[in-house]
PDB file of C-alpha atoms in Angstrom:
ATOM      1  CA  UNK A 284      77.909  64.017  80.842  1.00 45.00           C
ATOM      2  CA  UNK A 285      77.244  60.739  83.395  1.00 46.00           C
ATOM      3  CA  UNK A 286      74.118  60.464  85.501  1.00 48.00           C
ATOM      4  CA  UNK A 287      70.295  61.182  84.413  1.00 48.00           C
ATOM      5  CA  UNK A 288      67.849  64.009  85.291  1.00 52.00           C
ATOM      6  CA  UNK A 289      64.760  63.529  84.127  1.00 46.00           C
ATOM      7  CA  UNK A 290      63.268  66.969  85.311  1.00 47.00           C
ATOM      8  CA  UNK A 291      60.795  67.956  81.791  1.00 44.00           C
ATOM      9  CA  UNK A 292      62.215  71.125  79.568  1.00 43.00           C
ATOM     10  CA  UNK A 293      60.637  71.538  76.556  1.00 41.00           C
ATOM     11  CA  UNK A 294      62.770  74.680  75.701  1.00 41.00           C
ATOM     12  CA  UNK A 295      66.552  74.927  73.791  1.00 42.00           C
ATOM     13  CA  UNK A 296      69.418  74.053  75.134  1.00 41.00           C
ATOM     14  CA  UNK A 297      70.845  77.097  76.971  1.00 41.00           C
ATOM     15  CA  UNK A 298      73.844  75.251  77.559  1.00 40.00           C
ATOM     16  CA  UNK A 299      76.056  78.616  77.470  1.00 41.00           C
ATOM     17  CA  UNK A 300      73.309  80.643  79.517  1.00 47.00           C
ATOM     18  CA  UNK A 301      75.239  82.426  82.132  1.00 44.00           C
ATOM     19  CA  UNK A 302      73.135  82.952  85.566  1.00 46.00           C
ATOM     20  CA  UNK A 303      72.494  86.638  85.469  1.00 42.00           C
ATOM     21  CA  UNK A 304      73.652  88.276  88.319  1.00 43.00           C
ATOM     22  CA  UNK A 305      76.280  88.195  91.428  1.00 40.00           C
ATOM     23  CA  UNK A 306      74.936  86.556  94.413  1.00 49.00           C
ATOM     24  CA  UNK A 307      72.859  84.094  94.566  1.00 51.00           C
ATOM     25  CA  UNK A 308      70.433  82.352  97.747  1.00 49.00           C
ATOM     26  CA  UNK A 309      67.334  82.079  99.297  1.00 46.00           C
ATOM     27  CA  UNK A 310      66.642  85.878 100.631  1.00 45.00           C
ATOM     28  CA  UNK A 311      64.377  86.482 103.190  1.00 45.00           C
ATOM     29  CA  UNK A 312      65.443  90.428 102.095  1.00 44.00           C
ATOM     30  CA  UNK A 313      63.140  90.381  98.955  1.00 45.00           C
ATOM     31  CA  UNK A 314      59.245  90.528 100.552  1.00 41.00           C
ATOM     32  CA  UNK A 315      58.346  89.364  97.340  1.00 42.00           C
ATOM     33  CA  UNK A 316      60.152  85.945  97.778  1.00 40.00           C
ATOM     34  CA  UNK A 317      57.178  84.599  99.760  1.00 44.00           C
ATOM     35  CA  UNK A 318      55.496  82.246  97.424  1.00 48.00           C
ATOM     36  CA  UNK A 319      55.403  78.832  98.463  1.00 50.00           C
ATOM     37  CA  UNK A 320      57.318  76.210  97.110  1.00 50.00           C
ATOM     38  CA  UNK A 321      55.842  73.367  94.773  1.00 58.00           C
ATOM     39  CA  UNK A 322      57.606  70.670  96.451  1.00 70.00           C
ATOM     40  CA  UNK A 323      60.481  69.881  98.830  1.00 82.00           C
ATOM     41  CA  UNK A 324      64.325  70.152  97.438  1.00 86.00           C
ATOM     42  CA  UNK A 325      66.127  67.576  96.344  1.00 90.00           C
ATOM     43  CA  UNK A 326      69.893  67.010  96.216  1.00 91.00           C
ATOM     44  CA  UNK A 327      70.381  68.353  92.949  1.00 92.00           C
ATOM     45  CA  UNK A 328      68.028  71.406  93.964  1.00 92.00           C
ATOM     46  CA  UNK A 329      70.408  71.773  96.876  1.00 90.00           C
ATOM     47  CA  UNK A 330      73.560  71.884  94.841  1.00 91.00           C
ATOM     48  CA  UNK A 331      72.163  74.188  92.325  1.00 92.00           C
ATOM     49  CA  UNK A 332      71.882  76.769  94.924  1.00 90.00           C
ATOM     50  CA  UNK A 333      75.100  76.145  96.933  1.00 88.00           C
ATOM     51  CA  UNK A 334      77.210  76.629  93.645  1.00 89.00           C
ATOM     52  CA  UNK A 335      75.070  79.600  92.916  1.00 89.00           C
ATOM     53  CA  UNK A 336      75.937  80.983  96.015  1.00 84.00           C
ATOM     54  CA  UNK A 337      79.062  80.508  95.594  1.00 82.00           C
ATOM     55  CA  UNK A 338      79.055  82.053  91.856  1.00 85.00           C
ATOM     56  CA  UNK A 339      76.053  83.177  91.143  1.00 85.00           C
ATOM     57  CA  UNK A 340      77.585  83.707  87.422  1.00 87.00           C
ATOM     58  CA  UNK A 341      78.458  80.293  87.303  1.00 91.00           C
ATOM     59  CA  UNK A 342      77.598  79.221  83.332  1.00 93.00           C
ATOM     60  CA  UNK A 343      74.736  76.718  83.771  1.00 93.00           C
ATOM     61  CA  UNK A 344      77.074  74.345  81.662  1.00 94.00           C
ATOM     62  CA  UNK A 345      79.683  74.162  84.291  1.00 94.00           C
ATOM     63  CA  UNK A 346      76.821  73.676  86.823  1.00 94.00           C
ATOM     64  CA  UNK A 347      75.467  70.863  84.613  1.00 94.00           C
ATOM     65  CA  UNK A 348      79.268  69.368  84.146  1.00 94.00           C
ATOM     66  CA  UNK A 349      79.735  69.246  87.825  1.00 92.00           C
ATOM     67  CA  UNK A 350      76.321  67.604  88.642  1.00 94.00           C
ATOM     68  CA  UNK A 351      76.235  65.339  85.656  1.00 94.00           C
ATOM     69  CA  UNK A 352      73.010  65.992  84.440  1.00 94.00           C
ATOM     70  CA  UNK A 353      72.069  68.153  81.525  1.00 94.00           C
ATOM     71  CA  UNK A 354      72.604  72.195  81.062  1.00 94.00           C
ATOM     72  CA  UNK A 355      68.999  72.418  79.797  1.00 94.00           C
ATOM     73  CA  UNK A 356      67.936  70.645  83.467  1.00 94.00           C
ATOM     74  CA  UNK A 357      69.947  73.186  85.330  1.00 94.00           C
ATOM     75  CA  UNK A 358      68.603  75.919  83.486  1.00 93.00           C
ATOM     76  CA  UNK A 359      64.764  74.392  84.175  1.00 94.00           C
ATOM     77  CA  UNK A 360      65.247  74.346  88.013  1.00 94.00           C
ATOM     78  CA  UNK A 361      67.126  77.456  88.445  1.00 93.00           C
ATOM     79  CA  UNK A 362      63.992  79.015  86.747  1.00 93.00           C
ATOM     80  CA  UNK A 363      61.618  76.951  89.127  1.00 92.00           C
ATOM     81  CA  UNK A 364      63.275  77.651  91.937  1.00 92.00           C
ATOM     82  CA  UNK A 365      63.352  81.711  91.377  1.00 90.00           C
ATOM     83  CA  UNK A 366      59.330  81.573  90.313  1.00 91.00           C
ATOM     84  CA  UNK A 367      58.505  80.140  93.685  1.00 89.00           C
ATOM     85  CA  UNK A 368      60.652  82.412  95.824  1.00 84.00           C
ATOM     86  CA  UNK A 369      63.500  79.978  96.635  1.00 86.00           C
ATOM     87  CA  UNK A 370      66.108  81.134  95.092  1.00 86.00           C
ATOM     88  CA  UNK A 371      67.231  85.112  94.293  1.00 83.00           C
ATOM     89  CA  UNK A 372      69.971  86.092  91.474  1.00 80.00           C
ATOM     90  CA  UNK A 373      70.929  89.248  92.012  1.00 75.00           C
ATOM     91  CA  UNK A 374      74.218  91.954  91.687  1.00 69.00           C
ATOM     92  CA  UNK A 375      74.821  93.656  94.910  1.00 66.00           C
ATOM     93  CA  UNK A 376      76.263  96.922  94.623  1.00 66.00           C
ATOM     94  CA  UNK A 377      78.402  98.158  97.500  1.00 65.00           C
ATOM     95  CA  UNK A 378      77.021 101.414  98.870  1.00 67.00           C
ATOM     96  CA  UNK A 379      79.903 102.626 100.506  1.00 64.00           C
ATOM     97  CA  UNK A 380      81.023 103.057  96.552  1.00 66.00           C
ATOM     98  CA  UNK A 381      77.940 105.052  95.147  1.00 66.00           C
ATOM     99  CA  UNK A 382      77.464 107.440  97.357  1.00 65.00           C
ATOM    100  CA  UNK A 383      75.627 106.042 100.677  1.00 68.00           C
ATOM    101  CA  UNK A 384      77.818 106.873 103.370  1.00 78.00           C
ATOM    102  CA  UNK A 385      74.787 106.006 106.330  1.00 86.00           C
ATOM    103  CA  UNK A 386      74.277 102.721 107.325  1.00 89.00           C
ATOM    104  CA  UNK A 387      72.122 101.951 110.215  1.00 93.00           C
ATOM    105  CA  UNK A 388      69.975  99.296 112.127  1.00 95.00           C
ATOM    106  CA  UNK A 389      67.065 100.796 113.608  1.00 97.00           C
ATOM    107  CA  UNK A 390      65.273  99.492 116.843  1.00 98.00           C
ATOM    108  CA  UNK A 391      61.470 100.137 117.127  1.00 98.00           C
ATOM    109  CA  UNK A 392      58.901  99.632 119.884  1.00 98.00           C
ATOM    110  CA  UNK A 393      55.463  99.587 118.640  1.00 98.00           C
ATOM    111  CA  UNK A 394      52.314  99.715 119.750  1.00 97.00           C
ATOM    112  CA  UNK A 395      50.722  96.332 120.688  1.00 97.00           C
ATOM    113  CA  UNK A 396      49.282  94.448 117.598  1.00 96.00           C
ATOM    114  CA  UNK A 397      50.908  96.702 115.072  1.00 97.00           C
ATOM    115  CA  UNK A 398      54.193  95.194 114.517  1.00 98.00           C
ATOM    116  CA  UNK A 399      53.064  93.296 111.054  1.00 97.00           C
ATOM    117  CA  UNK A 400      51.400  96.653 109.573  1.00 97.00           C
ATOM    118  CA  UNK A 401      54.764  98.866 110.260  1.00 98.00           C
ATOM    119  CA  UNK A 402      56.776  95.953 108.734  1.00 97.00           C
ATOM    120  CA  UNK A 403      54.625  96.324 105.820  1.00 97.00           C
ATOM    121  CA  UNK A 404      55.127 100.102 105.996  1.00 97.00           C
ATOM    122  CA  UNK A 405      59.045  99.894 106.454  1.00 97.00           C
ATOM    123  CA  UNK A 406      59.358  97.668 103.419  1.00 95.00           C
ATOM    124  CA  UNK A 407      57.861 100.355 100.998  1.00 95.00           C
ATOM    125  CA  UNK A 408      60.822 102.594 102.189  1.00 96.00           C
ATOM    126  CA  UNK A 409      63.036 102.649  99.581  1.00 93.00           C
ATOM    127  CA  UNK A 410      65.986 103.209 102.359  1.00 94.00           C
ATOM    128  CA  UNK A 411      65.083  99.753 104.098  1.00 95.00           C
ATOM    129  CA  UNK A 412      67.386  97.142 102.982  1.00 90.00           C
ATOM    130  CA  UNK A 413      66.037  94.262 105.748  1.00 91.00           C
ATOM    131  CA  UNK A 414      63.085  94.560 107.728  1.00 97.00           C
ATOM    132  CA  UNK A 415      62.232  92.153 110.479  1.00 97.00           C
ATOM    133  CA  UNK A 416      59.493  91.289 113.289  1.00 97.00           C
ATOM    134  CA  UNK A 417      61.357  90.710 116.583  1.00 97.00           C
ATOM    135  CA  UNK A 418      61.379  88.827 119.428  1.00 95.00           C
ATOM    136  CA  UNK A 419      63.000  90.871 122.736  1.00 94.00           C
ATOM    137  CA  UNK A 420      63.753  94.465 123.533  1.00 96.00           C
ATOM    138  CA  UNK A 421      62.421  95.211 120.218  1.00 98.00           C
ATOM    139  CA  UNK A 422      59.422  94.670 117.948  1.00 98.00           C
ATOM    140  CA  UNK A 423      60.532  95.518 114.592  1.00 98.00           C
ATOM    141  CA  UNK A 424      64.160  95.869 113.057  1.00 98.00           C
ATOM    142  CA  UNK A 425      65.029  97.269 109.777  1.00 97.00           C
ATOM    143  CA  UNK A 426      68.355  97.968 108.137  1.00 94.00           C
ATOM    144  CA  UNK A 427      68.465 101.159 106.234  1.00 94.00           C
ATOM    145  CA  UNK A 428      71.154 103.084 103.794  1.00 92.00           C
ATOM    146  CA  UNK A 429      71.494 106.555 103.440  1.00 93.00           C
ATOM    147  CA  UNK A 430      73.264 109.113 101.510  1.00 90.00           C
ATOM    148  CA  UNK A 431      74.177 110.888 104.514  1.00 92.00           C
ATOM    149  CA  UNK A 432      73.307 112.141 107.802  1.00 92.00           C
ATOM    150  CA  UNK A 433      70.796 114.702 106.121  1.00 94.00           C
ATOM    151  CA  UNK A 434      68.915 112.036 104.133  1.00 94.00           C
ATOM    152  CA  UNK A 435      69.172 109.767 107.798  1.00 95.00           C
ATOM    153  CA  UNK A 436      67.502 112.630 109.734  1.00 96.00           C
ATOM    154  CA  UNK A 437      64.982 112.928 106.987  1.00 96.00           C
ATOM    155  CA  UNK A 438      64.112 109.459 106.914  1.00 96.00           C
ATOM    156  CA  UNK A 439      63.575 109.113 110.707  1.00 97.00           C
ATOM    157  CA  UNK A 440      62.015 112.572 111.241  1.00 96.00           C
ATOM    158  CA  UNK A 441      59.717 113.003 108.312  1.00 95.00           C
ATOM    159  CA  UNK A 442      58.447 109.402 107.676  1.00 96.00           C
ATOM    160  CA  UNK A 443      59.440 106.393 109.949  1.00 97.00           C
ATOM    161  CA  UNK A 444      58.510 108.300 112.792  1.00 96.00           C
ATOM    162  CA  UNK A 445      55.326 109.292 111.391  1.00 97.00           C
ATOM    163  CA  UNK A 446      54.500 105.432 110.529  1.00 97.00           C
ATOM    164  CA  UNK A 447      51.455 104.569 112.600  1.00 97.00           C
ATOM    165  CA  UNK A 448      52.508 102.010 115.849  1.00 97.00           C
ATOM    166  CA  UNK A 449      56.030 102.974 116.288  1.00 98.00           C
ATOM    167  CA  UNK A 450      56.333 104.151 119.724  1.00 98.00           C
ATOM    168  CA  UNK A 451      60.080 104.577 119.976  1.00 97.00           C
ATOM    169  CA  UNK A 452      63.460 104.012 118.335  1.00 97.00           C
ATOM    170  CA  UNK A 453      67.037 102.879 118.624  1.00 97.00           C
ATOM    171  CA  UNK A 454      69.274 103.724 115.616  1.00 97.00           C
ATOM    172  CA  UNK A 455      73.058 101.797 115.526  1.00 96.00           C
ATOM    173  CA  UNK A 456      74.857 103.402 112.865  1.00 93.00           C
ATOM    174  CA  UNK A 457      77.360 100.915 111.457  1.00 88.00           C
ATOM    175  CA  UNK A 458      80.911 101.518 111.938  1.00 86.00           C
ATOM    176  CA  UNK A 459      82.931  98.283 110.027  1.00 82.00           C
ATOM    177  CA  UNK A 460      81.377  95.404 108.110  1.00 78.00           C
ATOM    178  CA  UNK A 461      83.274  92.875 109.058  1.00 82.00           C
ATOM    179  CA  UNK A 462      81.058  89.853 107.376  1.00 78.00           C
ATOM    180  CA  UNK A 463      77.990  89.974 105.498  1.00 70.00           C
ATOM    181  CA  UNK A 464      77.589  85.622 103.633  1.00 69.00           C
ATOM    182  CA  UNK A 465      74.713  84.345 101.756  1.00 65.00           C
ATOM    183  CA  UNK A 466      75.975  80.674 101.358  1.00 64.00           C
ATOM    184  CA  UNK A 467      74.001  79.211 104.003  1.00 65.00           C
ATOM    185  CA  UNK A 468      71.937  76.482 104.298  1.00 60.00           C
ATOM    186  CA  UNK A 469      72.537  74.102 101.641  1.00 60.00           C
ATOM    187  CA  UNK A 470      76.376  72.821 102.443  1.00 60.00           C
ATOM    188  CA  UNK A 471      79.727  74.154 101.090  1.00 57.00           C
ATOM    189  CA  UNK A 472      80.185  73.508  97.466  1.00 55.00           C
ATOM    190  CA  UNK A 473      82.639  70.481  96.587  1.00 53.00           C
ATOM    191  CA  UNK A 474      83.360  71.372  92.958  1.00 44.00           C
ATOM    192  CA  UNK A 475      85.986  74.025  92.120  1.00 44.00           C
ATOM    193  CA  UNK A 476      84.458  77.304  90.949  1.00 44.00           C
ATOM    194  CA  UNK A 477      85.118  79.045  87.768  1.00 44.00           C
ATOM    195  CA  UNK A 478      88.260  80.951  88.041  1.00 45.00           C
ATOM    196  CA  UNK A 479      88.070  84.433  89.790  1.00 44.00           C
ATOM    197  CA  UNK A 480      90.480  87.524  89.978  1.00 46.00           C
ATOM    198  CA  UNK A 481      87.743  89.245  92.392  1.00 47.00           C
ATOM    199  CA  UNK A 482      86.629  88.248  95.593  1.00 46.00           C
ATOM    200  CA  UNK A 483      84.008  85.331  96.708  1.00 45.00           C
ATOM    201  CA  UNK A 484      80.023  86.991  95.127  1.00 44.00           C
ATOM    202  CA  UNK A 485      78.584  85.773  98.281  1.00 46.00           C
ATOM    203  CA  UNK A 486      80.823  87.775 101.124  1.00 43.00           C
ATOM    204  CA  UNK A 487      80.531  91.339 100.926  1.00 48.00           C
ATOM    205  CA  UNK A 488      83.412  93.598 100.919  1.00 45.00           C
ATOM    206  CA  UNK A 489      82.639  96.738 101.812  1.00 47.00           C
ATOM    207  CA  UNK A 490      86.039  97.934 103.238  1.00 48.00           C
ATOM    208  CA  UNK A 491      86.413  98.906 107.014  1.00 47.00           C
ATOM    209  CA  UNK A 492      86.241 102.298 107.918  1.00 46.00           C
TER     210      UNK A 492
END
């Protein structure tokens, strides 16, 4: 392998470690990826994640091949990056497939000075997928997934409308997913990836209904 990294690993060589899981990138989905990062990226930081989001299976071997610097390196960052909330490796099932038939975005108006306390109230939903403080017509957004239209009018009726500060909703029930990418921010990825029959682990392909 050319080039030098002389990041410090004191552990085995996991040169055949595969990255466990499906998609990989900085999520702002995961409330828990808030820690604060040691130190600014660097290029090789950068790449890291870009082929990860492109593959987040990619072997870290064939990461270390590409970037010329060794597997044990790769494996060192990847691990750095995920402790301090930079980078998520995760498999994303499609819920179409197992069962949740409801997706919606919800709208809320809430009271004034309450929008960070519902955020932190949405997030312990286990139906939120995204939550968000707003800017605009609304103050809070949150992207849930239900099983149906029962479990939907459950969730709205019997808890988020009972969370304290939410004054009033808009629910947009999604129709067609037409594009749903992770690989942003770091630059496209130069190096081939490893050979796939499926499709790219950073798009999501729910089919259109």
């Amino acid at each position: 392998m050319g080039g030098q990294d002389h990041t410090q690993d004191h552990s085995r060589d996991h040169s055949k470690d595969v990255a466990p899981g499906a998609v990989a990138g900085p999520s702002p989905r995961d409330h828990r990826a808030s820690r604060t990062p040691t130190g600014p990226l660097d290029a090789t930081d950068r790449r890291i994640i870009a082929i990860l989001q492109a593959d987040g299976r990619r072997p870290y071997s064939q990461i270390a091949d590409d970037l010329g610097i060794p597997a044990s390196s790769v494996r060192y960052r990847v691990q750095r990056l995920e402790e301090t909330g930079v980078l998520q490796i995760v498999g994303i099932a499609n819920p179409l497939t197992i069962g949740f038939d409801r997706l919606a975005m919800i709208g809320m108006r809430v009271r004034p000075g309450t929008a960070q306390e519902v955020c932190r109230s949405l997030r312990d939903l286990p139906e939120t997928s995204y939550v968000i403080m707003t800017a605009g017509q609304y103050d809070v957004m949150a992207e849930v997934i239900c099983r149906d239209t029962d479990h939907f009018t459950d969730l709205m009726n019997r808890r988020l409308h009972l969370i304290d500060g939410v004054v009033s909703t808009d629910s947009f029930f999604v129709l067609e997913v037409h594009k749903l990418a992770y690989g942003w921010g770091v630059g496209a990825v130069e190096s081939s990836p490893t050979p796939s029959t499926g499709p790219p682990s950073g798009i999501d392909q729910r089919p259109t209904r």
